[in-house]
Structure formats: structure tokens, C-alpha cells
Amino acid sequence: GGKDAINTTIVNFNNEKMQITWATRELFPNENVSFFYTFGEGTKKVWKPCTTYLLDQDYNSGCLFKTEGPTLTISIRNSNGSDELFAKNLKADFYIKPSPPENVTFFWKEDTVTVSCNKPERNAWCLRFELQYKSKFDKEWQSRTSKCCSIGEQGFDPRKCYSFRVRLRRLVPHCNVVKYSSDWAAETFWMNGALLDSCDDDITTPQSKTVIILSCSLAVLLMMLILLILLCKWQRVHMSVLPAIPDPKYPFADLFNDHNGNLQEWLDKNDHVVLQTKLEYEEPESITEAESQQEDGKNSDKQGPLEKIFTFSGAAENNDGKAAEIACLIPTPNTTDPFAGFHIIMNDDMYVML
């Protein structure tokens, strides 16, 4: 029922700026109220009008002004300031909302981390340093509180990535009448003492990155080796299944170069050359083997009749000028064959060339 019954929200931002807000739509419907304030005590007060209003649907719902002392008196009046609607005296120091911690540092030693920040210049004993952390596998934050402005915690798994955040809290009721805490400082991400950008990505340590690079290199080398083995085997299989067909233009170069592939013309021109080459190759061989057979017969204690080898050349007897055919007779062992009145005894190691 009185003027002190109006609910207001009072915030003293780090003892630098004051913010006073009220529910204007519920308390003062259809009326745009004005705000006045003064610092200090005594009967003679110098009221200052609000210069920076906070609006709610174009109606004044709060005021922001500079903190000038520990004792504050506020007054909410009608639009022209002639009629006071609400007044209150308060201690500005009991509504302090601290600023976020500054220069936050992390010190890691094995599974223990120590977090600290700069100590405020005024009333540091009224502050508590709060640390919260969680791994990427945790759903809830783990919270630890200590005196300003350092805290240590142990039991961190070096294989996990952790998120950290810190803030300052004012003690109640010794220093504040309202449980005000600072905003959280910037969240940081750590893994095994190394600062990371985020825990959401698949982040790996430098050691694991090295392992991954080596594993990929070995995998690539192994694949190249397997492909090389398969290529060699494929070439061998291809050669065995589909052997290479020789190109006839190399052994028969004159057939294609001189006769343009005319086989009959090439045969007519080269028939005597081929036959002469064949005779020159076979006749010395026959004579050599015949002489060898005769020498063996003389040294065999004359146990058998004289073995005779006859070589005939029909080239002179042929009226057409073609070479006679050469036939190799392979007789059966120890047989006697008549030829032109002679009996020729043949064994397994001799043959007659006609």
C-alpha cells in the first residue's frame, strides 16, 4: 500500500554504473513516469533527473546513471515530476554485480589444473572465484568455488577435451543483499594441457596427428606394392593366355619391301636360294657324320661288315634344274637293306642320306 511497495530491480555494475528498472506496464499503465536520483545523506539533497531511460513499448521502464557514492536515494514521479509515486533509500554497495574475471590463466601439471585471474583492487574478500568444467562426454557442468582469485582441481583425463569457464560471485549477506555474479568469462577448450579451438570437432593431439600421417603413408605404400605385384602377375597371365604374335614384316622384310607382299613372286625368286642354303647346311653335316661312322668302324676290332654311306646329289640329274629332295632314312636296329647290289648293315647309331 505505501510508496515502498513497488518492486524494483537494482544493479550496481562493478560499482561504476547503476541501473534501476521497474514494471511500468503493471505499475503505471498508460502513464509515462519520470525518474530522479541523488547520492549522499542529509536533509539537503540535490536531485538529478535521469538522462538515459530504458524503454518498454515507448514507456520509461528504467534508468541508467553513474555510481557516485555508497548511499543512493531514488524517486519515481509522474510525467511532469510534480507528484512522487515511489521513493527508496538504499546502499549502492549491496547491489554490486562484479565484472567478469580478467586475464584468466591455466596452469597444467599432469592431471591437475590451476586457474587464476587478476585480483580486483577493491573488496576482493567479498568475491568468490567459481570454476566450471565438463568434458565432451558430460552433460552437466562440474562446479568448484574458491577464494578470489585462484582455484586448483585434479583428476583430468589427458585423452578428453574439456570446456572451462569462470566467473566472480559476491558474498551474501555479508557484502550483497542480492546474489549477483559476474557474467561468465570467455569459454576455453583444453586437452592434455593444450589450448584448442573447440571440443565439437574431431580434434587430435600432435602425437596422434603424426601417427595418422605415418599410417596413411604406410597404407599408400602398401597399396602401391600390391598394385605392382598385381600388374606383374597380370602381364604374366596375359602372356601365357594371349602370347604375342610376331610381326611377319621383320623376318620377311624383302617380301613386303621388294615384292609388296606378293608371296608367289617372292617364292619364285627365293626358291633356289632357300634350297641351296639347305643343301649347304645339310651336306657337310652328312659327310662329317659319315667319316665319324667310318672311323668308329675301323676301331671296333672289325666285328661287323663295312658300313657304307652313300650320298647322292640329284641336282645334276634333274632336267628342270630343281634340287633333289633329301630323305633321312631311319632304319630299325640291326637290319640289312639291299641297295644296288650291296647289302648295308645298319644299327641304331647310323642313318643313310640319299
Coordinates of C-alpha atoms in Angstrom, one line a residue:
G1 CA 0.0 0.0 0.0
G2 CA 2.8 2.5 0.6
K3 CA 5.3 4.1 -1.7
D4 CA 8.0 1.5 -0.8
A5 CA 5.7 -1.4 -2.0
I6 CA 6.8 -1.0 -5.7
N7 CA 9.2 -3.7 -6.8
T8 CA 12.3 -2.5 -8.5
T9 CA 15.4 -4.2 -9.8
I10 CA 18.7 -2.5 -8.7
V11 CA 22.1 -3.4 -10.2
N12 CA 25.4 -1.7 -9.4
F13 CA 27.7 -2.7 -12.3
N14 CA 31.1 -3.2 -10.6
N15 CA 30.4 0.0 -8.6
E16 CA 30.7 2.0 -11.8
K17 CA 27.1 2.3 -13.1
M18 CA 23.7 2.0 -11.6
Q19 CA 20.7 0.5 -13.3
I20 CA 17.2 0.9 -11.8
T21 CA 14.2 -0.8 -13.6
W22 CA 10.5 -1.3 -12.7
A23 CA 7.5 -2.9 -14.3
T24 CA 6.0 0.1 -15.9
R25 CA 3.1 -1.6 -17.7
E26 CA 1.8 -3.2 -14.5
L27 CA 2.6 -0.4 -12.0
F28 CA 1.9 2.7 -14.2
P29 CA -0.4 1.8 -17.0
N30 CA -0.9 4.4 -19.6
E31 CA 1.4 6.8 -17.8
N32 CA 5.0 7.8 -18.7
V33 CA 6.7 8.3 -15.4
S34 CA 9.9 10.3 -14.7
F35 CA 12.9 9.2 -12.6
F36 CA 15.2 11.2 -10.2
Y37 CA 18.1 10.2 -8.0
T38 CA 20.7 11.5 -5.5
F39 CA 23.8 10.3 -3.7
G40 CA 24.7 11.1 -0.1
E41 CA 22.9 11.7 3.1
G42 CA 21.3 14.7 4.8
T43 CA 18.3 16.9 4.5
K44 CA 19.5 19.0 1.6
K45 CA 19.5 16.6 -1.4
V46 CA 20.3 17.6 -4.9
W47 CA 18.0 15.6 -7.2
K48 CA 19.3 14.7 -10.6
P49 CA 16.9 13.8 -13.4
C50 CA 17.6 10.7 -15.4
T51 CA 19.3 11.3 -18.7
T52 CA 19.3 7.7 -20.1
Y53 CA 16.0 6.0 -19.9
L54 CA 15.3 2.3 -20.6
L55 CA 12.1 1.9 -22.6
D56 CA 9.3 -0.7 -22.7
Q57 CA 6.9 -0.1 -25.6
D58 CA 7.9 3.6 -25.7
Y59 CA 7.3 3.9 -21.9
N60 CA 10.0 4.7 -19.4
S61 CA 10.8 1.4 -17.6
G62 CA 14.3 2.2 -16.1
C63 CA 17.2 4.5 -15.8
L64 CA 21.0 4.1 -16.2
F65 CA 23.3 6.5 -14.5
K66 CA 26.8 6.7 -13.0
T67 CA 27.6 5.4 -9.5
E68 CA 28.8 8.4 -7.3
G69 CA 28.7 7.0 -3.7
P70 CA 27.6 4.2 -1.4
T71 CA 24.3 5.7 -0.4
L72 CA 21.5 6.2 -3.0
T73 CA 18.0 7.7 -2.9
I74 CA 15.7 7.2 -5.9
S75 CA 12.3 8.8 -6.7
I76 CA 9.8 7.9 -9.4
R77 CA 7.3 10.7 -10.2
N78 CA 4.6 11.5 -12.6
S79 CA 5.4 12.7 -16.1
N80 CA 6.0 16.4 -15.2
G81 CA 7.8 15.4 -11.9
S82 CA 5.4 17.2 -9.6
D83 CA 3.9 14.2 -7.9
E84 CA 6.1 11.5 -6.3
L85 CA 4.8 7.9 -6.9
F86 CA 7.7 5.9 -5.4
A87 CA 10.8 6.7 -3.2
K88 CA 13.5 4.5 -1.7
N89 CA 16.8 4.8 0.2
L90 CA 19.4 2.1 -0.4
K91 CA 23.1 1.1 -0.1
A92 CA 24.6 1.0 -3.5
D93 CA 27.4 -1.3 -2.3
F94 CA 24.9 -4.0 -1.5
Y95 CA 23.8 -4.4 -5.1
I96 CA 27.2 -4.8 -6.8
K97 CA 27.4 -7.1 -9.8
P98 CA 31.1 -7.8 -10.4
S99 CA 32.7 -7.7 -13.9
P100 CA 33.9 -10.9 -15.4
P101 CA 37.4 -12.1 -14.4
E102 CA 40.3 -10.6 -16.3
N103 CA 43.5 -12.2 -17.6
V104 CA 42.4 -15.8 -16.8
T105 CA 45.4 -18.2 -16.9
F106 CA 45.5 -22.0 -16.9
F107 CA 48.5 -24.0 -15.5
W108 CA 48.6 -27.7 -16.2
K109 CA 50.7 -30.3 -14.4
E110 CA 49.8 -33.9 -15.3
D111 CA 46.1 -34.3 -14.3
T112 CA 45.9 -31.1 -12.3
V113 CA 44.9 -27.7 -13.5
T114 CA 45.2 -24.4 -11.6
V115 CA 43.1 -21.5 -12.8
S116 CA 43.7 -17.9 -11.7
C117 CA 42.8 -14.3 -12.7
N118 CA 43.6 -10.7 -11.8
K119 CA 42.6 -9.7 -8.2
P120 CA 40.3 -6.7 -8.1
E121 CA 41.6 -3.6 -6.4
R122 CA 38.6 -3.1 -4.0
N123 CA 36.8 -5.6 -1.7
A124 CA 38.4 -8.7 -3.1
W125 CA 37.4 -10.5 0.1
C126 CA 33.7 -10.1 -0.9
L127 CA 34.3 -12.2 -4.1
R128 CA 34.4 -15.9 -4.7
F129 CA 36.1 -17.4 -7.7
E130 CA 33.9 -20.0 -9.4
L131 CA 35.2 -22.6 -11.9
Q132 CA 33.0 -24.8 -14.1
Y133 CA 34.2 -27.5 -16.5
K134 CA 32.9 -30.5 -18.4
S135 CA 34.3 -33.0 -21.0
K136 CA 32.7 -33.6 -24.3
F137 CA 31.1 -36.7 -22.9
D138 CA 29.5 -34.9 -19.9
K139 CA 26.0 -33.4 -20.0
E140 CA 26.3 -31.3 -16.7
W141 CA 28.9 -28.8 -15.6
Q142 CA 31.1 -29.6 -12.7
S143 CA 31.5 -26.6 -10.4
R144 CA 34.2 -25.6 -7.9
T145 CA 34.4 -22.4 -5.8
S146 CA 37.4 -20.9 -4.0
K147 CA 38.6 -17.6 -2.7
C148 CA 39.4 -14.9 -5.2
C149 CA 41.3 -15.4 -7.3
S150 CA 42.8 -18.9 -7.8
I151 CA 41.5 -22.4 -7.8
G152 CA 43.0 -25.8 -8.4
E153 CA 41.4 -29.1 -9.5
Q154 CA 42.8 -32.5 -10.3
G155 CA 41.6 -35.7 -11.9
F156 CA 41.5 -34.6 -15.6
D157 CA 41.8 -37.3 -18.2
P158 CA 44.5 -36.3 -20.8
R159 CA 42.6 -38.2 -23.5
K160 CA 39.5 -36.0 -23.1
C161 CA 38.7 -32.5 -24.3
Y162 CA 37.4 -30.2 -21.5
S163 CA 35.4 -26.9 -21.6
F164 CA 36.2 -24.3 -18.9
R165 CA 34.5 -21.2 -17.8
V166 CA 35.0 -18.9 -14.8
R167 CA 33.2 -16.0 -13.0
L168 CA 33.1 -14.0 -9.8
R169 CA 30.4 -14.1 -7.2
R170 CA 29.5 -11.6 -4.4
L171 CA 29.1 -12.9 -0.9
V172 CA 25.6 -12.8 0.6
P173 CA 24.6 -11.4 3.1
H174 CA 28.0 -10.0 4.1
C175 CA 28.5 -7.9 1.0
N176 CA 25.3 -8.1 -1.0
V177 CA 21.6 -8.4 -0.4
V178 CA 21.2 -9.9 -3.8
K179 CA 23.1 -12.9 -5.2
Y180 CA 24.8 -11.2 -8.0
S181 CA 27.5 -13.0 -10.1
S182 CA 29.6 -11.7 -12.9
D183 CA 29.0 -12.8 -16.5
W184 CA 31.0 -15.9 -17.5
A185 CA 34.4 -15.2 -19.0
A186 CA 35.1 -16.5 -22.5
E187 CA 34.8 -20.3 -22.6
T188 CA 38.0 -22.1 -23.4
F189 CA 38.8 -25.6 -24.5
W190 CA 41.7 -27.7 -23.3
M191 CA 43.1 -31.2 -24.0
N192 CA 46.1 -32.6 -22.2
G193 CA 47.3 -29.1 -21.4
A194 CA 46.9 -27.8 -25.0
L195 CA 44.5 -25.0 -25.8
L196 CA 42.1 -25.9 -28.6
D197 CA 39.5 -24.0 -30.7
S198 CA 36.6 -26.3 -29.9
C199 CA 35.7 -29.7 -28.5
D200 CA 32.9 -30.3 -31.0
D201 CA 35.3 -31.1 -33.9
D202 CA 37.3 -34.3 -34.1
I203 CA 40.4 -32.7 -32.6
T204 CA 43.6 -34.7 -32.2
T205 CA 46.9 -34.1 -30.4
P206 CA 50.1 -33.5 -32.4
Q207 CA 51.2 -37.1 -31.5
S208 CA 48.0 -38.6 -32.8
K209 CA 48.3 -36.5 -36.0
T210 CA 51.8 -37.9 -36.5
V211 CA 50.5 -41.4 -36.1
I212 CA 47.7 -40.8 -38.6
I213 CA 50.2 -39.3 -41.1
L214 CA 52.5 -42.3 -40.8
S215 CA 49.6 -44.8 -41.0
C216 CA 48.3 -43.1 -44.2
S217 CA 51.8 -43.2 -45.7
L218 CA 52.3 -46.8 -44.9
A219 CA 48.8 -47.6 -46.4
V220 CA 49.7 -45.8 -49.6
L221 CA 53.0 -47.6 -49.9
L222 CA 51.3 -51.0 -49.3
M223 CA 48.7 -50.2 -51.9
M224 CA 51.3 -49.3 -54.4
L225 CA 53.2 -52.6 -53.7
I226 CA 50.0 -54.6 -54.1
L227 CA 49.2 -52.9 -57.4
L228 CA 52.8 -53.5 -58.7
I229 CA 52.5 -57.2 -57.8
L230 CA 49.1 -57.5 -59.5
L231 CA 50.4 -55.7 -62.6
C232 CA 53.4 -58.2 -62.9
K233 CA 51.1 -61.1 -62.4
W234 CA 48.6 -59.8 -64.9
Q235 CA 51.4 -59.4 -67.5
R236 CA 52.5 -63.0 -67.0
V237 CA 48.9 -64.3 -67.2
H238 CA 48.3 -62.2 -70.3
M239 CA 51.5 -63.5 -72.0
S240 CA 50.5 -67.1 -71.2
V241 CA 46.9 -66.8 -72.3
L242 CA 47.4 -64.5 -75.2
P243 CA 51.0 -64.8 -76.4
A244 CA 52.4 -62.1 -78.6
I245 CA 52.0 -62.7 -82.4
P246 CA 55.3 -61.9 -84.2
D247 CA 55.1 -59.4 -86.9
P248 CA 55.9 -61.1 -90.3
K249 CA 57.4 -58.0 -91.8
Y250 CA 60.7 -58.3 -89.9
P251 CA 61.7 -61.9 -90.8
F252 CA 60.3 -61.4 -94.3
A253 CA 61.3 -57.8 -94.9
D254 CA 62.1 -58.4 -98.6
L255 CA 58.6 -60.0 -99.1
F256 CA 57.0 -56.7 -98.2
N257 CA 59.6 -54.2 -99.2
D258 CA 60.7 -55.7 -102.6
H259 CA 57.5 -57.7 -103.6
N260 CA 54.8 -55.7 -101.9
G261 CA 53.5 -58.8 -100.2
N262 CA 53.3 -61.0 -103.4
L263 CA 54.0 -64.4 -101.9
Q264 CA 54.2 -66.3 -105.3
E265 CA 56.7 -63.8 -106.8
W266 CA 58.8 -64.0 -103.6
L267 CA 58.8 -67.8 -103.7
D268 CA 59.8 -68.0 -107.3
K269 CA 62.7 -65.7 -106.7
N270 CA 63.9 -67.2 -103.5
D271 CA 63.3 -70.9 -104.1
H272 CA 66.8 -71.7 -105.3
V273 CA 68.3 -69.6 -102.6
V274 CA 66.5 -71.4 -99.8
L275 CA 67.2 -74.8 -101.3
Q276 CA 70.9 -74.1 -101.9
T277 CA 71.2 -72.8 -98.3
K278 CA 69.6 -76.0 -97.1
L279 CA 71.9 -78.2 -99.1
E280 CA 75.0 -76.3 -98.0
Y281 CA 73.9 -76.7 -94.4
E282 CA 73.0 -80.4 -94.6
E283 CA 75.7 -82.0 -96.8
P284 CA 78.7 -81.1 -94.7
E285 CA 76.9 -82.4 -91.7
S286 CA 76.2 -85.7 -93.5
I287 CA 79.8 -86.1 -94.7
T288 CA 81.2 -85.3 -91.2
E289 CA 78.9 -87.9 -89.6
A290 CA 79.8 -90.5 -92.3
E291 CA 83.5 -90.0 -91.6
S292 CA 82.9 -90.3 -87.9
Q293 CA 81.0 -93.6 -88.5
Q294 CA 83.8 -95.0 -90.7
E295 CA 86.4 -94.2 -88.0
D296 CA 84.3 -95.9 -85.4
G297 CA 84.0 -99.0 -87.6
K298 CA 87.8 -99.3 -88.1
N299 CA 88.4 -99.1 -84.3
S300 CA 85.7 -101.7 -83.4
D301 CA 88.1 -104.8 -83.9
K302 CA 86.3 -105.4 -87.3
Q303 CA 83.4 -107.2 -85.6
G304 CA 80.9 -106.2 -88.3
P305 CA 80.9 -105.7 -92.0
L306 CA 81.9 -102.4 -93.5
E307 CA 79.3 -99.7 -93.1
K308 CA 78.9 -97.7 -96.2
I309 CA 77.3 -94.3 -96.5
F310 CA 76.2 -93.1 -99.9
T311 CA 75.4 -89.5 -100.7
F312 CA 73.7 -88.7 -103.8
S313 CA 73.0 -85.4 -105.3
G314 CA 70.2 -85.2 -107.6
A315 CA 70.6 -81.7 -108.6
A316 CA 72.6 -82.6 -111.7
E317 CA 70.2 -85.3 -112.8
N318 CA 67.1 -83.1 -112.6
N319 CA 66.3 -81.7 -116.0
D320 CA 64.2 -78.9 -114.6
G321 CA 67.1 -77.5 -112.6
K322 CA 65.4 -78.1 -109.2
A323 CA 67.3 -79.7 -106.3
A324 CA 66.6 -83.2 -105.4
E325 CA 64.8 -84.0 -102.3
I326 CA 66.9 -85.2 -99.4
A327 CA 65.4 -88.0 -97.3
C328 CA 66.6 -89.2 -94.0
L329 CA 66.1 -92.9 -93.6
I330 CA 65.9 -94.1 -90.0
P331 CA 66.3 -97.9 -90.1
T332 CA 65.3 -100.3 -87.5
P333 CA 68.1 -101.7 -85.3
N334 CA 70.4 -104.4 -86.8
T335 CA 68.6 -104.7 -90.2
T336 CA 70.1 -105.4 -93.6
D337 CA 68.8 -103.5 -96.5
P338 CA 69.8 -104.3 -100.1
F339 CA 70.7 -101.3 -102.4
A340 CA 72.1 -101.6 -105.9
G341 CA 73.6 -105.0 -105.2
F342 CA 75.1 -104.0 -101.9
H343 CA 74.0 -105.2 -98.5
I344 CA 74.1 -102.5 -96.0
I345 CA 74.1 -103.4 -92.3
M346 CA 72.6 -100.6 -90.2
N347 CA 72.4 -100.2 -86.5
D348 CA 70.8 -97.7 -84.1
D349 CA 73.5 -95.1 -84.4
M350 CA 73.6 -94.6 -88.2
Y351 CA 71.5 -93.4 -91.0
V352 CA 71.8 -93.2 -94.8
M353 CA 71.3 -89.9 -96.6
L354 CA 70.1 -90.3 -100.2

